[in-house]
Short mmCIF file of C-alpha atoms (C1' of nucleotides) in Angstrom, two decimals:
data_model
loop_
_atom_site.label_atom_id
_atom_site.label_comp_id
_atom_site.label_asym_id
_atom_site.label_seq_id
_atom_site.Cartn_x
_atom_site.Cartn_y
_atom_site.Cartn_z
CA UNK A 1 0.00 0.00 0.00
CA UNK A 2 1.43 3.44 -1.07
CA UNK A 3 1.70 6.17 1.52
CA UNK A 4 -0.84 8.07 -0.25
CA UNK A 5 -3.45 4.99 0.41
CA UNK A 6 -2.57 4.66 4.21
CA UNK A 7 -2.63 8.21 4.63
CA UNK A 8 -6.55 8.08 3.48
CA UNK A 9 -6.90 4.58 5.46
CA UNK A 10 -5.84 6.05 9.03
CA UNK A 11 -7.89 9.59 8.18
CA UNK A 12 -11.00 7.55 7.67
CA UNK A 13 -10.34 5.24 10.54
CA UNK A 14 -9.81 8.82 12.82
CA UNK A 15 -12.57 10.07 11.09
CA UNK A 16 -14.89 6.86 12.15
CA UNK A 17 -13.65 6.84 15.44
CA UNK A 18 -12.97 10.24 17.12
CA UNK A 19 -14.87 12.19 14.36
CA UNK A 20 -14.31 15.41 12.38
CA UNK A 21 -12.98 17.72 14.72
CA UNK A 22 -10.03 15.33 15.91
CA UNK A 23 -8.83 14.95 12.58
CA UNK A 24 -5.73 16.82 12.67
CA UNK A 25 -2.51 16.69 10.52
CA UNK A 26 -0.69 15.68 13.02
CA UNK A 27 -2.78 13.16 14.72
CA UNK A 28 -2.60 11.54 10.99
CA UNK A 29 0.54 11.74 10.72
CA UNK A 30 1.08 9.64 13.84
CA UNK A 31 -1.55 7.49 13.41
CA UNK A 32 0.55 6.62 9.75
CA UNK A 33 3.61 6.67 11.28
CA UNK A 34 5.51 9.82 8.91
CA UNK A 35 6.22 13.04 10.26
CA UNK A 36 3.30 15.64 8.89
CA UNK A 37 4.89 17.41 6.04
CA UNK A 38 4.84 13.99 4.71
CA UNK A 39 0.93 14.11 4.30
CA UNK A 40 1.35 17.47 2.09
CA UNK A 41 3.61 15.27 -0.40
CA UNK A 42 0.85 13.41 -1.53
CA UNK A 43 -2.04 16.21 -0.74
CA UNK A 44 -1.86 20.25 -1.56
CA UNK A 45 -2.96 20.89 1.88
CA UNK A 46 -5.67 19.35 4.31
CA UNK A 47 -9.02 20.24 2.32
CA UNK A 48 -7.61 18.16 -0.43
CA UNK A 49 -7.38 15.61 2.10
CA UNK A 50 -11.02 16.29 3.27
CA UNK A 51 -12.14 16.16 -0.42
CA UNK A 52 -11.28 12.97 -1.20
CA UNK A 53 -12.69 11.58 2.21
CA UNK A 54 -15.37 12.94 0.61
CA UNK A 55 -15.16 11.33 -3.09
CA UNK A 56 -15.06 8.24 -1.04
CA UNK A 57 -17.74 9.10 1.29
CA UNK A 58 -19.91 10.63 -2.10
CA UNK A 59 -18.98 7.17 -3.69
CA UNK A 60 -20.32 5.02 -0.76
CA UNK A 61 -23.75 6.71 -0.75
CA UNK A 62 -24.68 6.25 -4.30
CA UNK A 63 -23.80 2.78 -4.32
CA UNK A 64 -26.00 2.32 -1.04
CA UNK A 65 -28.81 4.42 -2.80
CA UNK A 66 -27.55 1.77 -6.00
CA UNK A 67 -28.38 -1.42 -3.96
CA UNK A 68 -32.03 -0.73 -3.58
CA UNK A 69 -32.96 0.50 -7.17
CA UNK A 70 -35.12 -2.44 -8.34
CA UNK A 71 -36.98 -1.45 -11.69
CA UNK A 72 -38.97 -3.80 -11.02
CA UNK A 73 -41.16 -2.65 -7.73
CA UNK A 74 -43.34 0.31 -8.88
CA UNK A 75 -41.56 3.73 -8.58
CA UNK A 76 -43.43 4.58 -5.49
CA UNK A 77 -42.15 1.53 -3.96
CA UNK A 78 -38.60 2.33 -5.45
CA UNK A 79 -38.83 6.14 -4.20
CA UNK A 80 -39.68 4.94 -0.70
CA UNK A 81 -36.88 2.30 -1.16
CA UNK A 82 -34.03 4.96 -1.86
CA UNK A 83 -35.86 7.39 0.95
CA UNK A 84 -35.14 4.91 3.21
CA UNK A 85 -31.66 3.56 1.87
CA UNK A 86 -30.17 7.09 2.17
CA UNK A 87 -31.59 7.68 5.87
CA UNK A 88 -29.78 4.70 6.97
CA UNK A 89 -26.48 5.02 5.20
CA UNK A 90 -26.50 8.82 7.17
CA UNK A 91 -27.74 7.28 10.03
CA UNK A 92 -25.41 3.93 10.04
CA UNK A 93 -22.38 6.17 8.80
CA UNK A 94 -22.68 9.87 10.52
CA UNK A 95 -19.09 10.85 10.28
CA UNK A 96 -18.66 9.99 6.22
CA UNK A 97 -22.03 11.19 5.88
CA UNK A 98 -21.22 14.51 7.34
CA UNK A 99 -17.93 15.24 6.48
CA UNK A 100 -19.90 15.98 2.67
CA UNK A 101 -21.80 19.04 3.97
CA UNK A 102 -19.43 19.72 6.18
CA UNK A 103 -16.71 20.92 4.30
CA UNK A 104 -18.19 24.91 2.57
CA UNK A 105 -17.03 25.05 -1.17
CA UNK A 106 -16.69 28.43 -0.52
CA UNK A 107 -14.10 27.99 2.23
CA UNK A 108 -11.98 25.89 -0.40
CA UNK A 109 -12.28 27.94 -3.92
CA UNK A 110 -9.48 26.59 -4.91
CA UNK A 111 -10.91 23.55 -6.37
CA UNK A 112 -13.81 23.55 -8.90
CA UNK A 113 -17.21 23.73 -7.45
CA UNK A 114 -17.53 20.79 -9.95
CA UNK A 115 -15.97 18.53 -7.34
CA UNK A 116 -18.34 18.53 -4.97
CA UNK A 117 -20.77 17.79 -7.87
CA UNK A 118 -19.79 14.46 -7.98
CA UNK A 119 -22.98 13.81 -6.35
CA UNK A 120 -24.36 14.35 -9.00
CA UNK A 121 -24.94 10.72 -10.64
CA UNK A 122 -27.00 10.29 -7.50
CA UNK A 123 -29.30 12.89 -8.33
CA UNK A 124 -29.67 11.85 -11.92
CA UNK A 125 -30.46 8.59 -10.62
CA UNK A 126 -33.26 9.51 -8.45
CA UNK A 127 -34.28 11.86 -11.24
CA UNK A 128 -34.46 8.55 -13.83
CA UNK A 129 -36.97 7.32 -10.99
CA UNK A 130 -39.08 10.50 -10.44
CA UNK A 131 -39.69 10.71 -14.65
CA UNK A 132 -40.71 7.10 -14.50
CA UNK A 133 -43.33 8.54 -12.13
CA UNK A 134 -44.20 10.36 -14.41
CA UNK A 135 -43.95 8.85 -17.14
CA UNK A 136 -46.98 6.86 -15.86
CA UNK A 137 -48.85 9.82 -14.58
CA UNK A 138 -48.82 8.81 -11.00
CA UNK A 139 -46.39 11.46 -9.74
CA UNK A 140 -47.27 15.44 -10.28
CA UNK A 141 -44.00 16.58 -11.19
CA UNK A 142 -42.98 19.06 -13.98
CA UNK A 143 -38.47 19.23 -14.81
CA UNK A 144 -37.85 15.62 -12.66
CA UNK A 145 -33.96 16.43 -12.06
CA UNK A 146 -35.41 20.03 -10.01
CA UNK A 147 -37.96 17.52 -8.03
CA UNK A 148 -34.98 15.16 -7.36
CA UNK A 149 -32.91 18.27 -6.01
CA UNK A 150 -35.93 18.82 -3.44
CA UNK A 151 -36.74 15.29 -2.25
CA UNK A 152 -32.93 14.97 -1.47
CA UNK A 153 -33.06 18.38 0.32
CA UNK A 154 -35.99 17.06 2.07
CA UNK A 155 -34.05 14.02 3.24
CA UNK A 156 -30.73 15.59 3.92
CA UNK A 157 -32.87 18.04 6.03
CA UNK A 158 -34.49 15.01 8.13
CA UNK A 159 -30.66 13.71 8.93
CA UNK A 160 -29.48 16.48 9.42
CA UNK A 161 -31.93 17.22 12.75
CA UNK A 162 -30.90 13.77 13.63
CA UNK A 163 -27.68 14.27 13.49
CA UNK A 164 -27.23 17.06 14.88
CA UNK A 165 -28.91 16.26 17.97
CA UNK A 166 -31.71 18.96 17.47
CA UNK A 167 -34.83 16.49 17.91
CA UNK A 168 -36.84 17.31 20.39
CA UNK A 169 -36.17 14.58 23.71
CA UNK A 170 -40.48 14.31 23.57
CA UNK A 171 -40.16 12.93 20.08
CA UNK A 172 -38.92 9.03 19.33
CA UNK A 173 -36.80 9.19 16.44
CA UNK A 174 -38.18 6.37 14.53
CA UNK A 175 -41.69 8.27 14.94
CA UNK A 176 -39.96 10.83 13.02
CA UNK A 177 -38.18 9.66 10.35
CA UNK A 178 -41.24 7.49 9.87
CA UNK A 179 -43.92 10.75 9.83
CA UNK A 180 -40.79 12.33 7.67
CA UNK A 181 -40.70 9.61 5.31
CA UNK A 182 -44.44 10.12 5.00
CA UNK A 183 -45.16 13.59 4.34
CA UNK A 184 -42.16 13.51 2.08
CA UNK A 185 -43.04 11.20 -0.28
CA UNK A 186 -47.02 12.05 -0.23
CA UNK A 187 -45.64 15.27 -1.55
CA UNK A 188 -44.62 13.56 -4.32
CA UNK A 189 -48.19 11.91 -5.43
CA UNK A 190 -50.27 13.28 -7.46
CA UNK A 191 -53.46 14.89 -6.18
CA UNK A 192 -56.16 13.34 -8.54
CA UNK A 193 -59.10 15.01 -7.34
CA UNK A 194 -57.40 18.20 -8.46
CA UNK A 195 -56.58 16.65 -11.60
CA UNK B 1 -23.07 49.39 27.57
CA UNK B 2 -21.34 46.97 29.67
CA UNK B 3 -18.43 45.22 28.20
CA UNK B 4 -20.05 41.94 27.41
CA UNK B 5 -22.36 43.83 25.49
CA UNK B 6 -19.56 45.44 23.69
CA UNK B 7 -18.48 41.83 23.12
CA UNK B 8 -21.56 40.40 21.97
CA UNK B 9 -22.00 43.46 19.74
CA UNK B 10 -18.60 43.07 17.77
CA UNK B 11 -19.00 39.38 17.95
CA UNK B 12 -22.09 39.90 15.67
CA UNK B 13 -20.39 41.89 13.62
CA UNK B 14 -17.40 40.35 12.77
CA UNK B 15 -19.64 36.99 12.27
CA UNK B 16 -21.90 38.86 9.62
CA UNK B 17 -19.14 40.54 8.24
CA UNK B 18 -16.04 37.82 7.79
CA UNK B 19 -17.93 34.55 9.01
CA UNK B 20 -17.65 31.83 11.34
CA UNK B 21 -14.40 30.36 10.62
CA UNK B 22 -12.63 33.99 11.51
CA UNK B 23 -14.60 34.16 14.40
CA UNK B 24 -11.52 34.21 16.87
CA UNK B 25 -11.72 35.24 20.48
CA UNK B 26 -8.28 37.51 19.63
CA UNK B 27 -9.98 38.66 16.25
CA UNK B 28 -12.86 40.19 18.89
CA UNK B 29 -10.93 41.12 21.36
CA UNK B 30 -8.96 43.18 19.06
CA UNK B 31 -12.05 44.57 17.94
CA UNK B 32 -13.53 45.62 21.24
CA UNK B 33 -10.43 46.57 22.15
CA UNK B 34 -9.45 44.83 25.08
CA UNK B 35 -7.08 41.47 25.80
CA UNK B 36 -8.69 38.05 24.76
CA UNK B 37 -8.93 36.97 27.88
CA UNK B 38 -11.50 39.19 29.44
CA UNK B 39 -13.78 37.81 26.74
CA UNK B 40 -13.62 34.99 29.99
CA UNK B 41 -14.25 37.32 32.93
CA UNK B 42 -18.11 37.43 30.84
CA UNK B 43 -18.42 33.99 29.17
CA UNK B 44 -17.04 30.90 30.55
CA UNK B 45 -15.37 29.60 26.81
CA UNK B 46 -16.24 30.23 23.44
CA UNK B 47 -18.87 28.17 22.90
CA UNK B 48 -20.51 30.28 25.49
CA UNK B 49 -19.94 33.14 23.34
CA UNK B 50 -21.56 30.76 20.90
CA UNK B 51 -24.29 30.04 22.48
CA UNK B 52 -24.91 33.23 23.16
CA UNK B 53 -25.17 34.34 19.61
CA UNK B 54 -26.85 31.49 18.53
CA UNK B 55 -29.55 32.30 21.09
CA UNK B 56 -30.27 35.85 19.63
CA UNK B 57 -30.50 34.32 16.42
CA UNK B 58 -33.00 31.83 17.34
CA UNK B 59 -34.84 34.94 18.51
CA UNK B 60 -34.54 36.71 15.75
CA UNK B 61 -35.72 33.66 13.55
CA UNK B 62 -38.50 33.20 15.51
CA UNK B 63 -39.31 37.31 15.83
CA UNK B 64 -39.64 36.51 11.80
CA UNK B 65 -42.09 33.49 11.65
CA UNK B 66 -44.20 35.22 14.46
CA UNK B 67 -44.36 38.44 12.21
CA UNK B 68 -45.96 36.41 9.52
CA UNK B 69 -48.66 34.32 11.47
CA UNK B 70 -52.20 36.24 10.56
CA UNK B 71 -54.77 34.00 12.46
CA UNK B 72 -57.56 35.40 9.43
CA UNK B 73 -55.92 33.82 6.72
CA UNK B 74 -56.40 30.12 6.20
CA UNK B 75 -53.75 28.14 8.06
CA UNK B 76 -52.89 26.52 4.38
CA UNK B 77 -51.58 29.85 3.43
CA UNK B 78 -50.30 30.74 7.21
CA UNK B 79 -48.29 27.24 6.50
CA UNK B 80 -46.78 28.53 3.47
CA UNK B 81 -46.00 31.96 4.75
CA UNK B 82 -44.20 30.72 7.42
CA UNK B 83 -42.23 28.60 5.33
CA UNK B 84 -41.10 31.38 3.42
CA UNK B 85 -40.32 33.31 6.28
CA UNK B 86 -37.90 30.40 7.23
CA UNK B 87 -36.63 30.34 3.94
CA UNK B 88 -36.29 34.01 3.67
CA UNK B 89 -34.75 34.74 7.03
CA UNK B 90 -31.82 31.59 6.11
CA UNK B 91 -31.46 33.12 3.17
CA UNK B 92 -31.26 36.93 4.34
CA UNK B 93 -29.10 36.07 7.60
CA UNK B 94 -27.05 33.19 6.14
CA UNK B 95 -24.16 33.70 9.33
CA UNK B 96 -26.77 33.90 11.56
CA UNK B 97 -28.73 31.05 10.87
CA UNK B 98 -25.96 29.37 10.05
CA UNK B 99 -24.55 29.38 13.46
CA UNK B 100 -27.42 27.70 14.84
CA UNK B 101 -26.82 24.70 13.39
CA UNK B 102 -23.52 25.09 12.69
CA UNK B 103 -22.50 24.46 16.45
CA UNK B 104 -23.34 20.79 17.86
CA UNK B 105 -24.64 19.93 21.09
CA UNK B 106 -22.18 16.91 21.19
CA UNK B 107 -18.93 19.13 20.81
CA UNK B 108 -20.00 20.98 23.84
CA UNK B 109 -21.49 18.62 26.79
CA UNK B 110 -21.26 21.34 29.45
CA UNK B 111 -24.10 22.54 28.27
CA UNK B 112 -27.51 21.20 28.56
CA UNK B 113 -29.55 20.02 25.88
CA UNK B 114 -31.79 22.40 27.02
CA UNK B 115 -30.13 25.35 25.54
CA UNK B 116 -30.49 23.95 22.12
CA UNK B 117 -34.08 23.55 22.56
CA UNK B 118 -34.49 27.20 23.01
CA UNK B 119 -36.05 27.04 19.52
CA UNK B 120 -38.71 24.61 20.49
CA UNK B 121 -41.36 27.39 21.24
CA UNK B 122 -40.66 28.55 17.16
CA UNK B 123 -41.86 24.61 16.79
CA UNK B 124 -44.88 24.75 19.28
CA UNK B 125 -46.09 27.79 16.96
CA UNK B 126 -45.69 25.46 14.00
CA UNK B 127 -47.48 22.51 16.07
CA UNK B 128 -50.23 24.75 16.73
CA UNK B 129 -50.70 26.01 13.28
CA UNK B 130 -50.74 22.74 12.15
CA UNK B 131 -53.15 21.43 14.70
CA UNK B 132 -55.66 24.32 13.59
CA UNK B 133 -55.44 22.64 9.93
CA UNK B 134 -56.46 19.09 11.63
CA UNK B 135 -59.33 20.62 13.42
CA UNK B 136 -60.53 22.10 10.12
CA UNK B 137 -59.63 18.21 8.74
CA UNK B 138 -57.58 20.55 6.05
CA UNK B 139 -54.80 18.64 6.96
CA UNK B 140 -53.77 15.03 7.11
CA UNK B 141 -52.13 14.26 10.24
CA UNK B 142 -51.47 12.75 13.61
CA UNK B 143 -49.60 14.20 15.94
CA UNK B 144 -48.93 18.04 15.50
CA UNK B 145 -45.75 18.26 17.57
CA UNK B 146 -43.62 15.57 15.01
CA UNK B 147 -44.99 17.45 12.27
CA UNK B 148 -44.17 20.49 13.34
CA UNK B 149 -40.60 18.95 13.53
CA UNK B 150 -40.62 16.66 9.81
CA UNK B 151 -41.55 20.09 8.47
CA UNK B 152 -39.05 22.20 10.10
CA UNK B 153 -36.38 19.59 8.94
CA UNK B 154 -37.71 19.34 5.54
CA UNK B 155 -37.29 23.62 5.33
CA UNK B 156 -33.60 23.31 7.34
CA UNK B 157 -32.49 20.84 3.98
CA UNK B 158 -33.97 23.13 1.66
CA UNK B 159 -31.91 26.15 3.03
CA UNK B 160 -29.14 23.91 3.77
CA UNK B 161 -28.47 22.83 0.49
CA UNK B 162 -28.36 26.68 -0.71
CA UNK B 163 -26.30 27.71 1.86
CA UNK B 164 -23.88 24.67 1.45
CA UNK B 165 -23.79 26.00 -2.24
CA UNK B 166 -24.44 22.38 -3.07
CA UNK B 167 -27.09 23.06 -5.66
CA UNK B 168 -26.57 22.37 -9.09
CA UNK B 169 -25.53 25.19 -11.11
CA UNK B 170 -28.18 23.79 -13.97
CA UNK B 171 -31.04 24.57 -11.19
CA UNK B 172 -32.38 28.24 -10.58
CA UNK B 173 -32.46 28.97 -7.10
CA UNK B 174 -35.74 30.45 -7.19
CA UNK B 175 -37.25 27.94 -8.96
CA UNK B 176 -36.04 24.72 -6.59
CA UNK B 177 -37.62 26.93 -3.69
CA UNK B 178 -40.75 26.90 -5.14
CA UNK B 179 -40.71 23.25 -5.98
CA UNK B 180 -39.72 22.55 -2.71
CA UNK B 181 -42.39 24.83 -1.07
CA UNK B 182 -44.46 23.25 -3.20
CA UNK B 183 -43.44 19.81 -2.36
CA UNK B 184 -43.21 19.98 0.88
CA UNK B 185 -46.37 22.03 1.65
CA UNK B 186 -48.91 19.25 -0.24
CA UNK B 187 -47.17 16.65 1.66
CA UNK B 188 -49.33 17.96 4.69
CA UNK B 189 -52.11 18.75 2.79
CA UNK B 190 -55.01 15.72 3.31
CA UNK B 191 -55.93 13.75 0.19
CA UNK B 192 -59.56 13.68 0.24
CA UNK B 193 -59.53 10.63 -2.45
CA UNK B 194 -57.87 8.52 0.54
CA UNK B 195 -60.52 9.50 2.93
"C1'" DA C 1 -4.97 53.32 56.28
"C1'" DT C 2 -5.84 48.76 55.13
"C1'" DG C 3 -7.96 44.73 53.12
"C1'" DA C 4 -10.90 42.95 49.65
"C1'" DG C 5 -12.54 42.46 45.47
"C1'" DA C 6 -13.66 43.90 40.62
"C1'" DG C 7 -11.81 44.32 36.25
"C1'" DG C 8 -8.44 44.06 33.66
"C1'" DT C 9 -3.47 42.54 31.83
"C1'" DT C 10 0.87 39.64 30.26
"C1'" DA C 11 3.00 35.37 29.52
"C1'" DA C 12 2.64 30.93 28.62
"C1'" DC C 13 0.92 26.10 27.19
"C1'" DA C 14 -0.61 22.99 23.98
"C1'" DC C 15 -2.59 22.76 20.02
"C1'" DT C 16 -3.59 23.86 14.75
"C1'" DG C 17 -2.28 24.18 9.28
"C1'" DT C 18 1.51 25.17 6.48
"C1'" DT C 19 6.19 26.34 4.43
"C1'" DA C 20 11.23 26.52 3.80
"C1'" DA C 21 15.11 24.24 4.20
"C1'" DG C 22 17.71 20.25 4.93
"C1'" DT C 23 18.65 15.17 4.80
"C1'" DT C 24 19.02 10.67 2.90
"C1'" DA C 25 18.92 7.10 -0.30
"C1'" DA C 26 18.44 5.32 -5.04
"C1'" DC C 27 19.66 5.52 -9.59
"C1'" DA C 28 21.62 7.20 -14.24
"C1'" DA C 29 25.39 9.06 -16.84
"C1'" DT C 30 30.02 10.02 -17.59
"C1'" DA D 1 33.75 4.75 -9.61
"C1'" DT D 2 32.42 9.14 -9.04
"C1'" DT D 3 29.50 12.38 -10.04
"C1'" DG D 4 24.58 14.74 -10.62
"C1'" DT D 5 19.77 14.38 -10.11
"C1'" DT D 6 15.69 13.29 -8.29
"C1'" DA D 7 12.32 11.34 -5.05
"C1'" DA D 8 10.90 10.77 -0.49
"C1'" DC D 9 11.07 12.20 3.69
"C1'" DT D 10 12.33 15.06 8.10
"C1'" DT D 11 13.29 19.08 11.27
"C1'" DA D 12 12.51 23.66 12.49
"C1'" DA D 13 9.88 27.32 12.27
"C1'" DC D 14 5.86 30.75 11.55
"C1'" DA D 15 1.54 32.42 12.48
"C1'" DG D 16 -2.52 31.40 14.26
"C1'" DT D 17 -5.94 29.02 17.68
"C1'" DG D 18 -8.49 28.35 22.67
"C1'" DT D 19 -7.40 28.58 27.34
"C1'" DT D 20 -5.16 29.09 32.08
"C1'" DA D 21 -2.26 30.96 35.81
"C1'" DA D 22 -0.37 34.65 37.62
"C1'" DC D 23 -0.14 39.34 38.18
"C1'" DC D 24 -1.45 44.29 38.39
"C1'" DT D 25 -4.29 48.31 39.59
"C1'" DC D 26 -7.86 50.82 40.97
"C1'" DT D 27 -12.07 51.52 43.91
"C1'" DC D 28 -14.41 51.27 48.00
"C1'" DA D 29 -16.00 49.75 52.70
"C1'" DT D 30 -14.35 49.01 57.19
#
DNA sequence: ATGAGAGGTTAACACTGTTAAGTTAACAAT
DNA sequence: ATTGTTAACTTAACAGTGTTAACCTCTCAT
């Protein structure tokens, strides 16, 4: 394994296990045994560091979101299916799930905002889904990729509450996500009777 | 004014003005003019400082939803008008509202949970908004309180996203707002060809 | 006049990201 | 076989961070 690849190895193991904020250069650098300076060899400076954690991380959500696309369930089914599949990789994964709104493009201009489009595919594939919807007239939605933008807002919104410790101690969380996943996804339907 | 008003004050400031991440307790106490250290004869560390702030902005966020609420209109539209305010007061006070989540109640444990739930009376105004729509069987749902919560999430991702800069350059601004107003507001609106 | 306390200061510690300069070893060319 | 070059790495240092201990100085009540 290249120095490069442990370097990444022991920043996502730090990462995992004493979370953003103790993920220092130094603490790295001990953790992969190299003084550092070493680290900038193979990286321009920490946030290129950070941004591939987050290429990884990025990488690791679409192919969760992936795992559950089964064309054939109805979309409904399939929308509800990815819902779900992206609350629980944020959920089962906080610290790679946060470190990709963590780190502020515009605290890092120096790369293209292009990277941290990389997320992209993943809304083109829930986009593919919501124009199947459709597609068969059972979802009211006009330019799909915009809709896709919104549901994922909708969802990043619900973790991010969770995550952040901001629920309310009166609420169960499972109630939540659950009431969440709900109102979400009705907003999705179409209304008939106004139809 | 006293001098922890002073500090407050340039605190503010210097957070609108330059943003969190040069919000330094020697970038303030340069500005008010005194030692960084008697920033700690009036707050106990920075993240009292923090919390501080992040208390007068939950004011001020809620000062903005409470401006909006118009018990004559129909709660539909007192829904949407308070998302907007949300969505208007992120968008107008990005530092400000960005501080309140920005800080997280795990990275500071001296400080009770409690604090953080300062907001909760902005969500009991939701709750009872929403509660008005039930009793009018206008809207489709359970328990007020969790709603009041999935829909303040669902607004926090919408805003989030902007503020992260994370939307795609393809999508208008103004146009995934209204999508997710949209969205998000018939999600809570009862479908009468269920019932 | 003296003691106490309020309200401030300076110096220092242990961190942080980052850079400049230096070292060391491997390898190619003469 | 001795150079020159380059890659890979280190040490020392700079400027910045939050925070604490120790000190000063002035005011005021006894």
């Amino acid at each position: 394994m290249s120095l490069r690849e442990e370097i990444l190895e022991v920043s996502k193991e730090l990462l995992i296990k004493e979370g953003f904020s103790k993920l220092s250069m130094r603490r790295i650098a001990e953790r992969a045994d190299v003084s550092a300076t070493s680290i900038y060899l193979y990286f321009k400076n920490k946030d290129d560091l950070l941004l591939a954690l987050i290429e990884e991380s990025i990488e690791n959500l679409k192919a969760s979101l992936m795992e559950v696309v089964d064309a054939s369930k109805g979309f409904l089914m399939q929308l509800e299916d990815m819902a779900r599949a992206y609350i629980e990789y944020a959920l089962n994964h906080p610290q790679e799930y946060e470190i990709i709104y963590m780190v502020r493009p515009e605290e890092m201009p120096k790369y293209p905002k292009e990277k941290f489009m990389n997320i992209r595919s993943g809304y083109e594939l829930l986009a593919d889904i919501i124009r199947e919807g459709h597609d068969q007239e059972q979802i009211d939605v006009e330019d799909a990729l915009i809709n896709a933008y919104t549901l994922w807002a909708q969802l990043h919104g619900v973790v991010s509450v969770i995550l952040n410790k901001r629920l309310d101690t009166r609420i169960p969380q499972q109630q939540f996500i659950e009431q969440a996943l709900e109102n979400i996804i009705r907003g999705f339907v179409m209304q008939k009777t106004q139809a």
